[in-house]
GROMACS .gro file of C-alpha atoms in nm:
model
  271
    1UNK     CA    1   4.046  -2.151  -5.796
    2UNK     CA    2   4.250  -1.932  -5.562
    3UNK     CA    3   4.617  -1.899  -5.578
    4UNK     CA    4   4.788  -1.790  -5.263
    5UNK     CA    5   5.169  -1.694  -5.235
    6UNK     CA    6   5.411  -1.674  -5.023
    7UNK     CA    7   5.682  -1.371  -5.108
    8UNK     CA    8   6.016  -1.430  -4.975
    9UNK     CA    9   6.214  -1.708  -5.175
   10UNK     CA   10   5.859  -1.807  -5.390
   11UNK     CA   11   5.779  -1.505  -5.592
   12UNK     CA   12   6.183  -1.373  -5.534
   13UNK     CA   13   6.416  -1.561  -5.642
   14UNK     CA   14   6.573  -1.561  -5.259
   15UNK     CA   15   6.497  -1.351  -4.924
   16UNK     CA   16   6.479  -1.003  -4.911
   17UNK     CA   17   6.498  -0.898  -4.568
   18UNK     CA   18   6.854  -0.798  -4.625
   19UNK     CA   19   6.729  -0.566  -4.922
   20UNK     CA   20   6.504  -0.440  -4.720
   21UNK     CA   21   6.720  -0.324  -4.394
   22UNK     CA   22   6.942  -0.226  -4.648
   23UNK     CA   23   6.724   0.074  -4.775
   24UNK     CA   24   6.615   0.169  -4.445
   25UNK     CA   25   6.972   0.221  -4.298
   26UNK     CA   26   7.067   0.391  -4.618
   27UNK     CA   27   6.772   0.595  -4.619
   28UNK     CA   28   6.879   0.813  -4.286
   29UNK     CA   29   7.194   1.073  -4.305
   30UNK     CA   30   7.519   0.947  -4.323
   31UNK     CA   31   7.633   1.031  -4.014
   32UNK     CA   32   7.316   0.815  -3.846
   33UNK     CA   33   7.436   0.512  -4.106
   34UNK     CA   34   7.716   0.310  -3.915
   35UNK     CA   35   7.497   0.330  -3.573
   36UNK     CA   36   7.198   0.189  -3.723
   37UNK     CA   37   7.401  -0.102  -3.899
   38UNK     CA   38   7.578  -0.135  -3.546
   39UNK     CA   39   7.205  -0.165  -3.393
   40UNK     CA   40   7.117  -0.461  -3.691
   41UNK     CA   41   7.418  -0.639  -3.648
   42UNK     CA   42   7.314  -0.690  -3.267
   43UNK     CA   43   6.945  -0.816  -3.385
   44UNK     CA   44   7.065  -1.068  -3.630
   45UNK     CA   45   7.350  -1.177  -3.334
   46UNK     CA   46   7.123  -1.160  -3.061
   47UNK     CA   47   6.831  -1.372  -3.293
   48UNK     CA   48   7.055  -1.645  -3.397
   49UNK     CA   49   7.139  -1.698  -3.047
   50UNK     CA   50   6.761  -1.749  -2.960
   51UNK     CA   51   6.734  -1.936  -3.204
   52UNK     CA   52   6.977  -2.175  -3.144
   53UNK     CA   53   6.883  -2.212  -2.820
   54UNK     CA   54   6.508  -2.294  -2.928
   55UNK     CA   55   6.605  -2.558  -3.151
   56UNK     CA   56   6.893  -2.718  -2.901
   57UNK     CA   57   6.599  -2.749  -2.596
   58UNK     CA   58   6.313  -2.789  -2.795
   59UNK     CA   59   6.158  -3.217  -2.786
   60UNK     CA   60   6.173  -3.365  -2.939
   61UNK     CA   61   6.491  -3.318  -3.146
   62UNK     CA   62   6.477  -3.276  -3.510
   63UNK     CA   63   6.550  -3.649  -3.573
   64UNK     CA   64   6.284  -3.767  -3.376
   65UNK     CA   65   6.047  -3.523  -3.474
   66UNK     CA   66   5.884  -3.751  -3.737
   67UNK     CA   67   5.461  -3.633  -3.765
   68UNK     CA   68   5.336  -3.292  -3.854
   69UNK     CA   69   5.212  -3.272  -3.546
   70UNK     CA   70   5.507  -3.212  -3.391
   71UNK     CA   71   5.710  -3.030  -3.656
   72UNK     CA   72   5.409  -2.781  -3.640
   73UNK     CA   73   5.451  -2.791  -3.240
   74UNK     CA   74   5.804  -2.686  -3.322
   75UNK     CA   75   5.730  -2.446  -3.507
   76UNK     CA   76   5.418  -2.257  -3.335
   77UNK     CA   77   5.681  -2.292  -3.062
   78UNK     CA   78   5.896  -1.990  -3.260
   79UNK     CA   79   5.651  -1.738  -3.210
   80UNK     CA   80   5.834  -1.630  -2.876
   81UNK     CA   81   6.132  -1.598  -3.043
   82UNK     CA   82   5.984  -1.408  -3.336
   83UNK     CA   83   5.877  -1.166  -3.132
   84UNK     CA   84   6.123  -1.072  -2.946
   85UNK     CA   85   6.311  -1.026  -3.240
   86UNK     CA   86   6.019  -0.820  -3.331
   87UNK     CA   87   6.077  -0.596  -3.076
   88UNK     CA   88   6.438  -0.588  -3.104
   89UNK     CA   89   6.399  -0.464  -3.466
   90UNK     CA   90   6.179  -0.175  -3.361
   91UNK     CA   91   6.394  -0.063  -3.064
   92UNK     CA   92   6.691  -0.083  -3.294
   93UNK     CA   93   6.522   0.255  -3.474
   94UNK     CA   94   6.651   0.081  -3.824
   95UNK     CA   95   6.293   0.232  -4.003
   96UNK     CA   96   6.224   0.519  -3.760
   97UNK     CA   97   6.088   0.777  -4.006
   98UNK     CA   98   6.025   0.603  -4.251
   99UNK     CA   99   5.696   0.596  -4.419
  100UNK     CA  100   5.506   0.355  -4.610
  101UNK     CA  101   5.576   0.528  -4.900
  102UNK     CA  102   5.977   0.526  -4.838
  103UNK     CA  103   5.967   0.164  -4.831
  104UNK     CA  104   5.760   0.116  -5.152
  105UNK     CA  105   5.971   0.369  -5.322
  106UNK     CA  106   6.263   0.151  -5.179
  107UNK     CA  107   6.063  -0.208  -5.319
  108UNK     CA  108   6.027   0.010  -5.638
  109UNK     CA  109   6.411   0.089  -5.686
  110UNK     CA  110   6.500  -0.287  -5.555
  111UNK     CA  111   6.277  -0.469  -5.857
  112UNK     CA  112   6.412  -0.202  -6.106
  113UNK     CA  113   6.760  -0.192  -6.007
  114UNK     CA  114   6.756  -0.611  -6.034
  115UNK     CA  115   6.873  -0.669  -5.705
  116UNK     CA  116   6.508  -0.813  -5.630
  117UNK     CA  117   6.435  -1.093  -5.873
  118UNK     CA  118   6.128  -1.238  -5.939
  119UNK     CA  119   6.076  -1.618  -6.027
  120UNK     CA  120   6.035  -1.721  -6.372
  121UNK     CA  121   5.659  -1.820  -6.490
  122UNK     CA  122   5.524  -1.586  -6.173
  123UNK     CA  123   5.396  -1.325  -6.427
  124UNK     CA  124   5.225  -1.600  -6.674
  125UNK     CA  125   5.095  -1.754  -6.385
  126UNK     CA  126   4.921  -1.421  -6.272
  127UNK     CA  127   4.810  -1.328  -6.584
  128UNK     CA  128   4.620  -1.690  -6.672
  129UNK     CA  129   4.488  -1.638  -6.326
  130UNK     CA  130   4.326  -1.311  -6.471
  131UNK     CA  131   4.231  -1.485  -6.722
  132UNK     CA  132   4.020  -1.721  -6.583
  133UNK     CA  133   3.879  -1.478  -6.286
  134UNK     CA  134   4.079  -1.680  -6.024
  135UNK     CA  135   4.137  -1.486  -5.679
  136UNK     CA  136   4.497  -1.439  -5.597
  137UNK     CA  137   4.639  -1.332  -5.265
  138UNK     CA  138   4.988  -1.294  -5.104
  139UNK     CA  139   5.046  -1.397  -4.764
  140UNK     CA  140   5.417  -1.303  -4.609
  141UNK     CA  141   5.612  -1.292  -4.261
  142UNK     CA  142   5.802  -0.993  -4.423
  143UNK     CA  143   5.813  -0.711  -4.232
  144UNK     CA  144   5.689  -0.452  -4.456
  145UNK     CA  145   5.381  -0.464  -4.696
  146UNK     CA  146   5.486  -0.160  -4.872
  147UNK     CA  147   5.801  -0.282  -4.960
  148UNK     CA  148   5.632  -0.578  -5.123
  149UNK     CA  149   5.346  -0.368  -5.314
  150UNK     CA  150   5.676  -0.172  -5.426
  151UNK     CA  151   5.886  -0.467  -5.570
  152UNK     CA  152   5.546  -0.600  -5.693
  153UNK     CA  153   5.434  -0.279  -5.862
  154UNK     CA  154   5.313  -0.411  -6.201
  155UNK     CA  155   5.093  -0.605  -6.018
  156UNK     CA  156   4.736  -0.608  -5.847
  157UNK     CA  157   4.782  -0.849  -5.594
  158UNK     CA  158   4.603  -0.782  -5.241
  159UNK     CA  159   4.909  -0.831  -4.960
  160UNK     CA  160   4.856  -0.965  -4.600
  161UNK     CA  161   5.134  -0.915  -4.446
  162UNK     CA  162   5.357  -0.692  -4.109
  163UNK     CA  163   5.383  -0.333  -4.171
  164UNK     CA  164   5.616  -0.047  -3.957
  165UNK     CA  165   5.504   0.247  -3.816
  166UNK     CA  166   5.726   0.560  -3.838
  167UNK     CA  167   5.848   0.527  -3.470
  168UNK     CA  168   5.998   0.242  -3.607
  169UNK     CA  169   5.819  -0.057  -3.485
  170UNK     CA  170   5.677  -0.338  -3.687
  171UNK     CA  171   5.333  -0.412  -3.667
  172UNK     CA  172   5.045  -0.692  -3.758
  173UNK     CA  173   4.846  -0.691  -4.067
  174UNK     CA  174   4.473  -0.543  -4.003
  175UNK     CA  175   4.296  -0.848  -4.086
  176UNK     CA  176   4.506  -1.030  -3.766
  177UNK     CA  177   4.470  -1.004  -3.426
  178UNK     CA  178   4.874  -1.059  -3.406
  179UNK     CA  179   5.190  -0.982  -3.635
  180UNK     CA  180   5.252  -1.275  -3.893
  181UNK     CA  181   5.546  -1.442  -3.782
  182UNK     CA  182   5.503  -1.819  -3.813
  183UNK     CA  183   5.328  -2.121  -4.005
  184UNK     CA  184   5.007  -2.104  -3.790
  185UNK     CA  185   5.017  -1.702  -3.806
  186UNK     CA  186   5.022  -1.746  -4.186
  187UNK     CA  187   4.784  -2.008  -4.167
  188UNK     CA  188   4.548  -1.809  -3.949
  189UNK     CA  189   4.582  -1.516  -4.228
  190UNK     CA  190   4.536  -1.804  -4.545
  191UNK     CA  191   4.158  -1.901  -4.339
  192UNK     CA  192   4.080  -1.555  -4.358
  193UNK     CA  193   4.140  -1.409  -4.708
  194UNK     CA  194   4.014  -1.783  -4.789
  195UNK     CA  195   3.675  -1.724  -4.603
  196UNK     CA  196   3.336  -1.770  -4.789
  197UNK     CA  197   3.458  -1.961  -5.109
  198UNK     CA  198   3.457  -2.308  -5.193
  199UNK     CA  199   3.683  -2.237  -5.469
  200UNK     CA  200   4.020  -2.489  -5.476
  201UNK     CA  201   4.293  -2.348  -5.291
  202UNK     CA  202   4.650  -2.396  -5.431
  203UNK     CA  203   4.921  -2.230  -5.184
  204UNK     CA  204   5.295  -2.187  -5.323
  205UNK     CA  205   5.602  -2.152  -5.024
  206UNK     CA  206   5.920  -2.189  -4.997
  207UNK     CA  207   6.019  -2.228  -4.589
  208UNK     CA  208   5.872  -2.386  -4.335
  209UNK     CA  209   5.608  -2.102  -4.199
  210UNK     CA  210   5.457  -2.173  -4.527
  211UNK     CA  211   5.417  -2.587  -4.413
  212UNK     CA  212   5.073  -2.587  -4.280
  213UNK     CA  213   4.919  -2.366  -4.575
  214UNK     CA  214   5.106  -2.571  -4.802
  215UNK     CA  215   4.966  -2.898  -4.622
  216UNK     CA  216   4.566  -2.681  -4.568
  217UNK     CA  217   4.470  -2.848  -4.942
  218UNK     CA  218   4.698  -2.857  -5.232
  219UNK     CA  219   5.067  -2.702  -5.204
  220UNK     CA  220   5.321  -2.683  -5.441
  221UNK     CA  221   5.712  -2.611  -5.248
  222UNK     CA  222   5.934  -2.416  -5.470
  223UNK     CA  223   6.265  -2.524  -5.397
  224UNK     CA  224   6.594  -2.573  -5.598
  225UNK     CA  225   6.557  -2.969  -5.562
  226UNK     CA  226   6.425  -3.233  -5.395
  227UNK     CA  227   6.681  -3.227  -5.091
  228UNK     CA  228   6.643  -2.852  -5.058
  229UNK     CA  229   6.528  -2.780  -4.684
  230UNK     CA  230   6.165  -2.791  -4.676
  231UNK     CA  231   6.080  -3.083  -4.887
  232UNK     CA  232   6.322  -3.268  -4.698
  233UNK     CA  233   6.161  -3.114  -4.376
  234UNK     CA  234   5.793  -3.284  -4.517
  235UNK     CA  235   5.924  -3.606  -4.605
  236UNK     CA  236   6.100  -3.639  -4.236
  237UNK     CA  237   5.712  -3.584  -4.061
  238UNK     CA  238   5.610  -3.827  -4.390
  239UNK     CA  239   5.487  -3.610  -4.614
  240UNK     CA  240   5.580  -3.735  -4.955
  241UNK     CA  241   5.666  -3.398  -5.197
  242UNK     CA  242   5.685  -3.546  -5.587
  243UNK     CA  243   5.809  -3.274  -5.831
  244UNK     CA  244   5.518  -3.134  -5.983
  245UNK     CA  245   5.581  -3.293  -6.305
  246UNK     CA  246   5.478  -3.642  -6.136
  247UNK     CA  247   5.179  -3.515  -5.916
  248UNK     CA  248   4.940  -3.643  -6.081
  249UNK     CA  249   5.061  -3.996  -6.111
  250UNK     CA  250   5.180  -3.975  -5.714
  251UNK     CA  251   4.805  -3.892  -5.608
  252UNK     CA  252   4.954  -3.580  -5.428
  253UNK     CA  253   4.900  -3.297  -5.238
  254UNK     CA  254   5.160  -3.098  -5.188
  255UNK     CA  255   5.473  -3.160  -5.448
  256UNK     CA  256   5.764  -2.915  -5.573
  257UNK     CA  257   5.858  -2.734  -5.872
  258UNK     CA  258   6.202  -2.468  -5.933
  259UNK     CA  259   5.938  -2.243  -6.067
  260UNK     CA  260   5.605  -2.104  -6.180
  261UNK     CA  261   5.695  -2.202  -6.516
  262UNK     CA  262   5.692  -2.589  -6.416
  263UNK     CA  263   5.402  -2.491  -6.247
  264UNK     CA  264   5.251  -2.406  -6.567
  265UNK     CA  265   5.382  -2.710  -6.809
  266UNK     CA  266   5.277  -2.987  -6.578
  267UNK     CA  267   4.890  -2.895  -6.620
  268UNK     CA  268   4.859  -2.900  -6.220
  269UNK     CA  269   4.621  -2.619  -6.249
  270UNK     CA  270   4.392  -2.758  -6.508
  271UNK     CA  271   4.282  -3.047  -6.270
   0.00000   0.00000   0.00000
């Protein structure tokens, strides 16, 4: 078996992007602090605005968008806007200087300090994965491996996932020909570190650039509840998502659980 992972808001309890920006713009002098949240404040504006004005053009509307194949049309349709907010983020200077070790350092201090959380049963989960020689990998639109070895430093888990380089700019994983960004990027990345087994692939997300690795064989959603976003998202293109409790019974491939710990009590990983 393989287990594949998604970080942000699967193995953390929520997003940390924030966490992230936060220790680069509190890395730099004081004096360099308040420009440098003045440069992110204009990224997050100046992305939300794209963003809305994807989704309001984009058909069909959400509503009517009612097959994968179009949600996923929707959402390949992102990468534009990813990347320019991409670029933004690197022009911005937010981790000029900073070097892959800063930012583990910075994942280190985050996991330590508690304001990084990680989801309960995701360390029994690993370790019965040693246990029974089962390859694990971590797949992530996050912007900076390093920061996620850091958080993750008890671990062994290989990482594909963006990286920045100390002019500031954010760059692809090696194994890619692009940065990861969106649900075919990361499904591009799950074919490669896939490649060459035949061994069952289970794939654990939480948004939707984790839907068409979730949908590639079996996919468990890790969500509060069954109307958070993305299961709600699945069922709209008619996907049906039971909690993981009633997989078995549902004849399912993709259902949802709150944690790794449900994961682990509903015997979905013995079958």
């Amino acid at each position: 078996m393989h287990l594949v992972f998604d970080f942000d808001g699967t193995i953390t309890q929520k997003d940390t992007i924030s966490e992230l920006v936060a220790s680069a713009v509190n890395k730099p002098p004081t004096s360099r602090q308040h420009g440098l949240q003045t440069a992110w404040g204009r990224v997050v504006e100046d992305y939300l605005a794209d963003y809305k004005q994807y989704t309001a053009n984009h058909r069909p509307s959400e509503a009517e968008r009612t097959s994968v194949a179009q949600e996923v049309r929707f959402l390949a349709g992102m990468k534009r806007v990813e990347e320019a907010s991409l670029d933004r983020v690197g022009r911005s200077g937010v981790f000029a200087g900073l070097k892959p070790d800063d930012l583990y350092q910075a994942g280190v201090d985050a996991a330590e300090a508690g304001r990084v959380e990680i989801r309960d049963g995701f360390r029994e989960i690993v370790e019965l994965a040693g246990q029974r020689g089962w390859q694990t990998d971590i797949i992530s639109v996050n912007w900076s491996s390093a920061f996620i070895r850091g958080v993750l430093h008890p671990y062994s888990i290989p990482i594909t996932a963006n990286g920045t380089s100390t002019d500031g700019h954010i760059h692809g994983p090696e194994s890619l020909d692009s940065r990861l960004t969106t649900s075919t990027d990361k499904l591009k990345a799950l074919n490669h570190v896939a490649a060459g087994t035949q061994d069952r692939v289970v794939y654990f997300g939480d948004s939707t650039t984790d839907m068409e690795c979730l949908l590639h064989q079996d996919g468990v959603v890790i969500a509060a509840d069954e109307e958070s976003s993305l299961p709600q998202t699945l069922r709209r293109v008619g996907v049906e998502v039971p909690h993981v409790g009633k997989r078995r019974d549902a004849r399912a491939n993709v259902c949802w659980a709150r944690d790794f710990g449900e994961v682990l009590a509903s015997e979905t990983l013995e079958e």
